[in-house]
Tab-separated table of C-alpha atoms in Angstrom:
chain	number	residue	atom	x	y	z
A	1	MET	CA	-31.781	-22.448	22.741
A	2	THR	CA	-29.194	-20.190	24.270
A	3	ALA	CA	-25.792	-19.021	23.148
A	4	ALA	CA	-22.725	-17.885	25.035
A	5	THR	CA	-22.401	-14.470	23.490
A	6	LYS	CA	-21.553	-10.843	24.001
A	7	SER	CA	-23.331	-9.708	20.849
A	8	PRO	CA	-27.077	-8.948	20.460
A	9	HIS	CA	-26.768	-10.178	16.863
A	10	ALA	CA	-25.490	-13.630	17.829
A	11	PRO	CA	-27.168	-16.479	15.946
A	12	ALA	CA	-28.945	-19.150	17.919
A	13	TYR	CA	-27.845	-22.775	17.756
A	14	ASP	CA	-29.175	-26.130	18.845
A	15	GLU	CA	-27.449	-27.126	22.069
A	16	ALA	CA	-25.685	-30.445	21.518
A	17	PRO	CA	-24.808	-32.824	24.405
A	18	VAL	CA	-21.133	-32.167	23.639
A	19	ALA	CA	-20.084	-29.428	21.238
A	20	THR	CA	-17.297	-30.821	19.076
A	21	ALA	CA	-16.763	-27.606	17.102
A	22	LEU	CA	-16.937	-23.880	17.762
A	23	ILE	CA	-17.091	-20.649	15.855
A	24	VAL	CA	-15.509	-17.908	17.951
A	25	LEU	CA	-15.796	-14.328	16.717
A	26	ALA	CA	-13.551	-11.430	17.580
A	27	ASP	CA	-16.359	-9.763	19.579
A	28	GLY	CA	-16.538	-12.775	21.891
A	29	THR	CA	-19.502	-14.498	20.259
A	30	VAL	CA	-19.279	-18.290	20.638
A	31	LEU	CA	-21.362	-20.632	18.473
A	32	LYS	CA	-21.371	-24.352	19.217
A	33	GLY	CA	-21.923	-27.192	16.773
A	34	ARG	CA	-20.785	-30.538	15.467
A	35	GLY	CA	-17.280	-30.965	14.124
A	36	LEU	CA	-16.705	-32.159	10.564
A	37	GLY	CA	-13.649	-32.497	8.400
A	38	ALA	CA	-10.244	-32.252	10.020
A	39	GLU	CA	-9.556	-31.595	13.682
A	40	GLY	CA	-7.753	-28.355	14.413
A	41	SER	CA	-8.523	-24.677	14.017
A	42	ALA	CA	-8.278	-21.886	11.469
A	43	VAL	CA	-8.677	-18.113	11.663
A	44	GLY	CA	-10.034	-15.865	8.932
A	45	GLU	CA	-12.829	-13.619	7.738
A	46	ILE	CA	-16.231	-15.277	7.947
A	47	CYS	CA	-18.287	-14.669	4.803
A	48	PHE	CA	-21.354	-16.291	3.238
A	49	ASN	CA	-22.069	-17.796	-0.169
A	50	THR	CA	-25.630	-18.191	-1.463
A	51	SER	CA	-24.903	-20.753	-4.199
A	52	MET	CA	-27.063	-23.893	-4.236
A	53	THR	CA	-24.431	-25.954	-6.054
A	54	GLY	CA	-20.689	-26.039	-6.585
A	55	TYR	CA	-19.436	-26.261	-3.005
A	56	GLN	CA	-16.287	-28.093	-4.098
A	57	GLU	CA	-15.477	-25.441	-6.699
A	58	ILE	CA	-16.102	-22.740	-4.088
A	59	MET	CA	-13.813	-24.326	-1.509
A	60	THR	CA	-11.010	-24.594	-4.082
A	61	ASP	CA	-11.374	-21.063	-5.499
A	62	PRO	CA	-8.116	-19.234	-4.606
A	63	SER	CA	-10.115	-16.028	-4.174
A	64	TYR	CA	-11.328	-17.464	-0.842
A	65	ALA	CA	-7.854	-17.403	0.698
A	66	GLY	CA	-8.118	-16.101	4.257
A	67	GLN	CA	-11.860	-16.795	4.476
A	68	ILE	CA	-14.180	-19.211	6.256
A	69	ILE	CA	-17.277	-19.853	4.127
A	70	THR	CA	-20.821	-19.999	5.486
A	71	PHE	CA	-23.003	-21.931	3.035
A	72	THR	CA	-26.559	-20.608	3.116
A	73	PHE	CA	-27.887	-23.629	1.206
A	74	PRO	CA	-28.455	-26.403	3.779
A	75	HIS	CA	-27.869	-29.543	1.680
A	76	ILE	CA	-24.102	-29.489	1.230
A	77	GLY	CA	-22.526	-32.765	0.134
A	78	ASN	CA	-25.332	-34.131	-2.014
A	79	VAL	CA	-23.122	-34.557	-5.100
A	80	GLY	CA	-20.098	-35.739	-3.133
A	81	ALA	CA	-16.633	-34.803	-4.322
A	82	ASN	CA	-14.517	-35.775	-7.305
A	83	PRO	CA	-11.095	-34.863	-8.716
A	84	GLU	CA	-12.547	-32.986	-11.722
A	85	ASP	CA	-14.497	-30.306	-9.862
A	86	VAL	CA	-11.581	-28.428	-8.340
A	87	GLU	CA	-10.440	-24.950	-9.315
A	88	THR	CA	-6.903	-25.391	-8.015
A	89	GLN	CA	-4.948	-28.235	-6.454
A	90	ARG	CA	-4.067	-26.127	-3.401
A	91	VAL	CA	-7.141	-25.381	-1.312
A	92	ALA	CA	-7.155	-21.755	-0.169
A	93	ALA	CA	-10.377	-21.476	1.885
A	94	ARG	CA	-9.856	-21.944	5.617
A	95	GLY	CA	-13.035	-23.740	6.642
A	96	ALA	CA	-16.763	-24.278	6.106
A	97	ILE	CA	-19.867	-23.533	8.164
A	98	LEU	CA	-22.995	-25.626	7.527
A	99	ASN	CA	-26.536	-25.773	8.801
A	100	LEU	CA	-27.061	-29.531	8.445
A	101	ASP	CA	-24.709	-32.467	8.588
A	102	ILE	CA	-23.096	-33.284	5.264
A	103	THR	CA	-25.547	-35.009	2.936
A	104	GLU	CA	-24.745	-38.492	1.654
A	105	PRO	CA	-23.563	-38.233	-1.963
A	106	SER	CA	-26.055	-39.140	-4.672
A	107	ASN	CA	-24.390	-38.452	-7.996
A	108	TRP	CA	-22.795	-40.701	-10.591
A	109	ARG	CA	-19.662	-38.548	-10.678
A	110	ALA	CA	-18.988	-38.744	-6.928
A	111	THR	CA	-15.794	-40.554	-5.943
A	112	GLN	CA	-15.597	-39.379	-2.331
A	113	HIS	CA	-17.816	-38.258	0.545
A	114	PHE	CA	-17.468	-34.498	1.083
A	115	ASP	CA	-16.484	-35.026	4.719
A	116	ALA	CA	-13.648	-37.326	3.605
A	117	TRP	CA	-12.613	-34.677	1.063
A	118	LEU	CA	-12.491	-32.043	3.820
A	119	LYS	CA	-10.316	-34.310	5.960
A	120	ALA	CA	-8.003	-35.078	3.033
A	121	ASN	CA	-7.514	-31.346	2.490
A	122	ASN	CA	-7.062	-30.600	6.211
A	123	LEU	CA	-10.118	-28.337	6.327
A	124	CYS	CA	-12.186	-27.772	9.469
A	125	ALA	CA	-15.964	-27.604	9.186
A	126	ILE	CA	-18.881	-27.199	11.583
A	127	ALA	CA	-22.550	-28.207	11.289
A	128	GLY	CA	-25.559	-27.414	13.469
A	129	ILE	CA	-25.228	-23.655	13.026
A	130	ASP	CA	-28.176	-21.369	12.316
A	131	THR	CA	-26.647	-20.182	9.057
A	132	ARG	CA	-29.602	-17.910	8.315
A	133	ALA	CA	-29.006	-15.936	11.524
A	134	LEU	CA	-25.244	-15.869	10.941
A	135	THR	CA	-25.817	-14.574	7.411
A	136	HIS	CA	-28.133	-11.863	8.759
A	137	ARG	CA	-25.403	-10.836	11.187
A	138	ILE	CA	-22.864	-10.549	8.375
A	139	ARG	CA	-25.386	-8.640	6.262
A	140	ASP	CA	-26.096	-6.139	9.047
A	141	LEU	CA	-22.695	-5.790	10.705
A	142	GLY	CA	-20.191	-6.814	8.029
A	143	ALA	CA	-17.959	-9.877	7.721
A	144	PRO	CA	-16.346	-10.596	11.109
A	145	ASN	CA	-12.989	-12.116	11.874
A	146	GLY	CA	-13.303	-15.450	13.621
A	147	VAL	CA	-11.890	-18.853	14.388
A	148	ILE	CA	-13.382	-22.212	13.479
A	149	ALA	CA	-12.184	-24.990	15.794
A	150	VAL	CA	-12.865	-28.733	15.720
A	151	ASN	CA	-12.035	-31.053	18.642
A	152	HIS	CA	-13.949	-34.290	19.036
A	153	THR	CA	-13.226	-34.373	22.784
A	154	GLY	CA	-15.229	-31.162	23.160
A	155	LYS	CA	-12.407	-29.370	24.975
A	156	PHE	CA	-11.639	-25.822	23.858
A	157	ASP	CA	-9.655	-22.900	25.235
A	158	ILE	CA	-12.246	-20.250	24.426
A	159	PRO	CA	-10.294	-17.227	25.754
A	160	ALA	CA	-7.348	-18.223	23.564
A	161	LEU	CA	-9.618	-18.591	20.531
A	162	VAL	CA	-11.179	-15.161	21.168
A	163	ALA	CA	-7.691	-13.676	21.423
A	164	GLU	CA	-6.684	-15.347	18.150
A	165	ALA	CA	-9.746	-13.941	16.377
A	166	LYS	CA	-9.059	-10.454	17.749
A	167	ALA	CA	-5.402	-10.584	16.758
A	168	TRP	CA	-6.030	-11.552	13.133
A	169	PRO	CA	-5.506	-8.356	11.090
A	170	GLY	CA	-8.263	-8.926	8.511
A	171	LEU	CA	-8.187	-8.724	4.712
A	172	ASP	CA	-7.967	-4.945	4.468
A	173	GLY	CA	-4.371	-4.199	3.461
A	174	MET	CA	-3.473	-7.881	3.036
A	175	ASP	CA	-1.680	-9.156	-0.080
A	176	LEU	CA	-2.770	-12.790	-0.466
A	177	ALA	CA	-2.043	-13.180	-4.180
A	178	LYS	CA	1.569	-13.986	-3.327
A	179	ASP	CA	0.373	-16.993	-1.312
A	180	VAL	CA	-1.832	-18.558	-4.002
A	181	THR	CA	-0.057	-17.697	-7.256
A	182	CYS	CA	1.891	-20.283	-9.223
A	183	ARG	CA	5.559	-20.553	-8.312
A	184	GLN	CA	6.855	-20.650	-11.883
A	185	THR	CA	5.691	-20.008	-15.431
A	186	TYR	CA	3.842	-22.845	-17.182
A	187	HIS	CA	1.849	-23.562	-20.315
A	188	TRP	CA	-1.846	-24.322	-19.809
A	189	GLU	CA	-3.235	-27.525	-21.313
A	190	GLY	CA	-6.860	-28.555	-21.717
A	191	SER	CA	-10.263	-27.050	-22.400
A	192	THR	CA	-13.768	-27.048	-20.931
A	193	TRP	CA	-15.667	-30.061	-19.590
A	194	ASP	CA	-18.025	-32.184	-21.674
A	195	LEU	CA	-20.649	-34.605	-20.339
A	196	ALA	CA	-19.620	-37.310	-22.765
A	197	GLY	CA	-15.900	-37.366	-22.103
A	198	GLY	CA	-14.757	-35.047	-19.345
A	199	TYR	CA	-12.234	-32.304	-20.089
A	200	ARG	CA	-11.680	-31.824	-23.808
A	201	GLN	CA	-8.541	-31.050	-25.742
A	202	ALA	CA	-8.151	-27.383	-26.561
A	203	PRO	CA	-8.910	-26.383	-30.151
A	204	ALA	CA	-6.205	-25.010	-32.403
A	205	ALA	CA	-4.994	-21.738	-30.919
A	206	LYS	CA	-5.112	-18.496	-32.869
A	207	TYR	CA	-3.658	-16.091	-30.318
A	208	LYS	CA	-1.001	-16.147	-27.630
A	209	VAL	CA	-2.202	-14.999	-24.227
A	210	VAL	CA	-0.181	-14.438	-21.090
A	211	ALA	CA	-2.326	-14.918	-17.983
A	212	ILE	CA	-0.980	-13.222	-14.855
A	213	ASP	CA	-1.906	-15.525	-11.986
A	214	TYR	CA	-3.082	-13.640	-8.897
A	215	GLY	CA	-5.020	-16.751	-7.850
A	216	ALA	CA	-6.482	-17.957	-11.146
A	217	LYS	CA	-9.322	-20.457	-11.266
A	218	ASP	CA	-8.621	-23.326	-13.637
A	219	ASN	CA	-11.935	-22.889	-15.409
A	220	ILE	CA	-10.961	-19.385	-16.505
A	221	LEU	CA	-7.885	-20.846	-18.196
A	222	ARG	CA	-10.039	-23.583	-19.736
A	223	CYS	CA	-12.422	-20.963	-21.160
A	224	LEU	CA	-9.546	-18.976	-22.636
A	225	ALA	CA	-8.223	-22.138	-24.290
A	226	ALA	CA	-11.709	-23.040	-25.558
A	227	ALA	CA	-11.938	-19.590	-27.165
A	228	GLY	CA	-8.779	-20.247	-29.193
A	229	CYS	CA	-6.053	-18.937	-26.911
A	230	ASP	CA	-2.630	-20.466	-26.380
A	231	VAL	CA	-2.248	-19.669	-22.669
A	232	THR	CA	1.002	-19.170	-20.783
A	233	VAL	CA	0.580	-18.552	-17.047
A	234	VAL	CA	3.067	-16.377	-15.155
A	235	PRO	CA	3.290	-15.680	-11.397
A	236	ALA	CA	1.716	-12.622	-9.802
A	237	GLY	CA	5.110	-10.999	-9.349
A	238	ALA	CA	6.114	-11.293	-13.016
A	239	SER	CA	7.805	-8.215	-14.439
A	240	THR	CA	6.840	-6.438	-17.647
A	241	ASP	CA	9.760	-8.149	-19.405
A	242	ASP	CA	8.638	-11.542	-18.050
A	243	VAL	CA	5.286	-10.998	-19.764
A	244	LEU	CA	6.565	-9.514	-23.006
A	245	ARG	CA	9.202	-12.172	-23.660
A	246	HIS	CA	6.351	-14.549	-24.556
A	247	LYS	CA	5.274	-12.150	-27.346
A	248	PRO	CA	1.609	-12.167	-26.331
A	249	ASP	CA	-1.258	-11.031	-28.523
A	250	GLY	CA	-3.154	-10.208	-25.328
A	251	VAL	CA	-2.827	-10.261	-21.549
A	252	PHE	CA	-5.275	-11.676	-19.035
A	253	LEU	CA	-5.417	-10.427	-15.413
A	254	SER	CA	-6.806	-13.171	-13.193
A	255	ASN	CA	-9.021	-13.293	-10.157
A	256	GLY	CA	-7.485	-13.646	-6.713
A	257	PRO	CA	-7.828	-12.932	-2.979
A	258	GLY	CA	-7.022	-10.090	-0.647
A	259	ASP	CA	-6.813	-6.315	-0.934
A	260	PRO	CA	-6.187	-5.113	-4.523
A	261	ALA	CA	-4.313	-2.074	-3.260
A	262	ALA	CA	-1.825	-4.316	-1.435
A	263	THR	CA	-1.234	-6.617	-4.412
A	264	GLY	CA	-1.246	-3.560	-6.646
A	265	GLU	CA	1.962	-2.258	-5.089
A	266	TYR	CA	3.895	-4.598	-7.386
A	267	ALA	CA	1.206	-5.506	-9.952
A	268	VAL	CA	-0.072	-2.053	-10.943
A	269	PRO	CA	3.226	-0.757	-12.434
A	270	VAL	CA	3.365	-3.848	-14.656
A	271	ILE	CA	-0.261	-3.416	-15.737
A	272	ARG	CA	0.432	0.234	-16.608
A	273	ASP	CA	3.399	-0.810	-18.729
A	274	LEU	CA	1.262	-3.355	-20.583
A	275	ILE	CA	-1.478	-0.792	-21.219
A	276	ALA	CA	1.164	1.538	-22.670
A	277	LYS	CA	2.206	-1.259	-25.075
A	278	ASP	CA	-1.324	-1.165	-26.566
A	279	LEU	CA	-1.913	-4.840	-25.823
A	280	PRO	CA	-5.516	-6.054	-25.528
A	281	ILE	CA	-6.168	-6.709	-21.834
A	282	PHE	CA	-8.983	-8.571	-20.083
A	283	GLY	CA	-9.341	-8.637	-16.291
A	284	ILE	CA	-11.610	-10.588	-13.958
A	285	CYS	CA	-12.330	-9.960	-10.253
A	286	LEU	CA	-9.035	-8.954	-8.584
A	287	GLY	CA	-7.677	-8.341	-12.093
A	288	HIS	CA	-10.595	-5.949	-12.668
A	289	GLN	CA	-9.864	-4.086	-9.446
A	290	MET	CA	-6.144	-3.757	-10.135
A	291	LEU	CA	-6.825	-2.622	-13.697
A	292	ALA	CA	-8.953	0.150	-12.188
A	293	LEU	CA	-6.062	1.082	-9.895
A	294	ALA	CA	-3.669	1.110	-12.853
A	295	LEU	CA	-6.015	3.503	-14.673
A	296	GLY	CA	-6.076	5.905	-11.726
A	297	GLY	CA	-9.127	4.618	-9.887
A	298	LYS	CA	-9.526	3.538	-6.264
A	299	THR	CA	-10.948	0.503	-4.474
A	300	LYS	CA	-12.503	-0.025	-1.051
A	301	LYS	CA	-13.556	-2.850	1.248
A	302	MET	CA	-17.229	-3.820	1.046
A	303	GLY	CA	-19.333	-4.427	4.128
A	304	ARG	CA	-20.506	-7.900	3.158
A	305	GLY	CA	-19.225	-8.529	-0.352
A	306	HIS	CA	-20.830	-10.452	-3.212
A	307	ARG	CA	-20.602	-14.243	-3.084
A	308	GLY	CA	-23.065	-16.438	-4.917
A	309	ALA	CA	-24.229	-17.703	-8.290
A	310	ASN	CA	-27.376	-15.638	-8.797
A	311	HIS	CA	-26.234	-12.003	-8.898
A	312	PRO	CA	-28.003	-9.863	-11.526
A	313	VAL	CA	-25.739	-7.527	-13.484
A	314	LYS	CA	-26.859	-5.055	-16.138
A	315	ASP	CA	-24.843	-4.442	-19.290
A	316	ILE	CA	-25.162	-0.659	-19.588
A	317	GLY	CA	-24.600	-0.658	-23.348
A	318	THR	CA	-27.162	-3.285	-24.335
A	319	GLY	CA	-29.572	-3.162	-21.407
A	320	LYS	CA	-29.229	-6.929	-21.072
A	321	VAL	CA	-29.315	-8.424	-17.571
A	322	GLU	CA	-26.927	-11.284	-16.901
A	323	ILE	CA	-27.174	-13.671	-13.958
A	324	THR	CA	-23.619	-13.970	-12.718
A	325	SER	CA	-21.341	-15.878	-10.378
A	326	GLN	CA	-19.517	-13.598	-7.951
A	327	ASN	CA	-16.918	-13.707	-5.205
A	328	HIS	CA	-15.428	-10.419	-4.060
A	329	GLY	CA	-15.091	-8.369	-0.889
A	330	PHE	CA	-13.623	-5.222	-2.458
A	331	GLU	CA	-15.092	-2.929	-5.108
A	332	VAL	CA	-14.031	-0.223	-7.539
A	333	MET	CA	-15.141	3.278	-6.545
A	334	ALA	CA	-17.099	4.624	-9.523
A	335	GLU	CA	-16.382	8.279	-8.784
A	336	SER	CA	-12.627	7.646	-8.868
A	337	LEU	CA	-12.447	6.479	-12.482
A	338	PRO	CA	-10.907	8.837	-15.066
A	339	LYS	CA	-12.771	10.249	-18.062
A	340	ASP	CA	-11.331	7.786	-20.582
A	341	VAL	CA	-12.827	4.858	-18.642
A	342	VAL	CA	-16.501	3.935	-18.940
A	343	ILE	CA	-18.527	1.757	-16.606
A	344	THR	CA	-19.912	-1.062	-18.739
A	345	HIS	CA	-21.759	-3.149	-16.121
A	346	ARG	CA	-23.566	-2.409	-12.856
A	347	SER	CA	-24.849	-4.640	-10.069
A	348	LEU	CA	-28.633	-4.647	-9.749
A	349	PHE	CA	-28.235	-5.529	-6.066
A	350	ASP	CA	-26.287	-2.458	-4.924
A	351	ASP	CA	-25.234	-0.583	-8.106
A	352	CYS	CA	-21.526	-1.307	-7.602
A	353	VAL	CA	-19.182	-1.260	-10.606
A	354	GLU	CA	-19.248	-4.678	-12.287
A	355	GLY	CA	-17.393	-3.843	-15.477
A	356	LEU	CA	-15.273	-1.139	-17.082
A	357	ALA	CA	-13.514	-0.399	-20.369
A	358	MET	CA	-11.120	2.161	-21.752
A	359	THR	CA	-12.483	4.313	-24.551
A	360	THR	CA	-9.080	4.675	-26.225
A	361	LYS	CA	-7.648	1.147	-25.970
A	362	LEU	CA	-8.753	-2.504	-26.193
A	363	VAL	CA	-8.794	-2.887	-22.427
A	364	PHE	CA	-11.761	-4.093	-20.374
A	365	SER	CA	-12.625	-6.008	-17.222
A	366	VAL	CA	-15.481	-7.377	-15.161
A	367	GLN	CA	-15.884	-7.842	-11.425
A	368	TYR	CA	-17.841	-11.086	-11.714
A	369	HIS	CA	-16.879	-14.550	-13.007
A	370	PRO	CA	-17.918	-15.208	-16.624
A	371	GLU	CA	-16.369	-18.697	-16.451
A	372	ALA	CA	-18.940	-19.621	-13.744
A	373	SER	CA	-17.900	-22.936	-12.154
A	374	PRO	CA	-20.136	-22.856	-10.263
A	375	GLY	CA	-22.870	-20.713	-11.718
A	376	PRO	CA	-24.611	-19.604	-14.909
A	377	GLN	CA	-22.916	-19.197	-18.265
A	378	ASP	CA	-24.645	-15.969	-19.318
A	379	SER	CA	-21.324	-14.140	-19.572
A	380	HIS	CA	-19.178	-16.587	-21.559
A	381	TYR	CA	-19.336	-14.108	-24.464
A	382	LEU	CA	-16.686	-12.008	-22.713
A	383	PHE	CA	-13.983	-14.530	-23.649
A	384	ASP	CA	-15.022	-14.136	-27.294
A	385	ARG	CA	-14.876	-10.364	-26.890
A	386	PHE	CA	-11.270	-10.655	-25.708
A	387	VAL	CA	-10.427	-12.796	-28.756
A	388	GLU	CA	-12.157	-10.292	-31.033
A	389	ASN	CA	-10.051	-7.504	-29.544
A	390	MET	CA	-6.864	-9.458	-30.275
A	391	ALA	CA	-8.084	-9.951	-33.849
A	392	LYS	CA	-8.273	-6.184	-34.271
A	393	LYS	CA	-4.540	-5.708	-33.619
């Protein structure tokens, strides 16, 4: 096994008679494999996700905008695809990297082969890659920029693909929330999924919540509704007046992609205004990072990020360890937080800030995804905490 490469960290691959797909990194590394999904090419940051399930939810998570996902679990496709397991109708991820060919679906809920789903969503994918070695490279050297290209004739202009990977600016400084947010305000309908009957009707709402959509996952909105919230979703660029005209009892700051400092240029002033109004606020992921910015903190790009469904997080107050679902490439800098902000949760992988709260207001956030989808449900209590905060007003 040999690889056309300029990097000593290049993963090995099984030489195919004709390579019908390539991964081309900005350093000139070329990995050959078998093309899946749609023909074409896409450029982005190549990251890895360690989840064993939930590949459809992962591919439709808006937080993956600008990224090509390496799945470390080899058996992707075993539950097929279906219209219920999507987190948004507009797919934001740019491609998928697999070790093995897509598994034949074997699940009663499957309505489509995963390869057919990729084609229908115009997503390129590649199999036959040593995903363990690629993951080690990302772990050691950071997430590289690269191009995934699929051409069933096996003809590729490699110098052009290398140039495209080099020219892509990367996620640092990039505002992607504007690309994945809703285009207009809407009212959320529906609640969480039930084995017996699919998605349930939301229970009677007790509190009005405005969710600012920086790239919100549908299951977050479902969990808010299930907790008794009447949810109105507004675009990422909504003004303070746009939020307040709905007379909310609380405000939710959603997850999303890209650099929080870039999105924060227009989002942070609004968040500061809402904090000053003494509204209960709950942020997740990008919402957590921008809340930190609004409070005077700083964020930075991580070397490899956190992406998976088995990340241990410690609740500093209770000592409880939660297994969490995560997807982020930026983090809050602990030393930058002001004195009236406490760190409530820490990662047991690398000690990064996983949660914060104000000591003087009903404002808190977490870096991870308590709604799971995919992942464990250890942290669903945070939606109840948000409701309890609104009850205190």
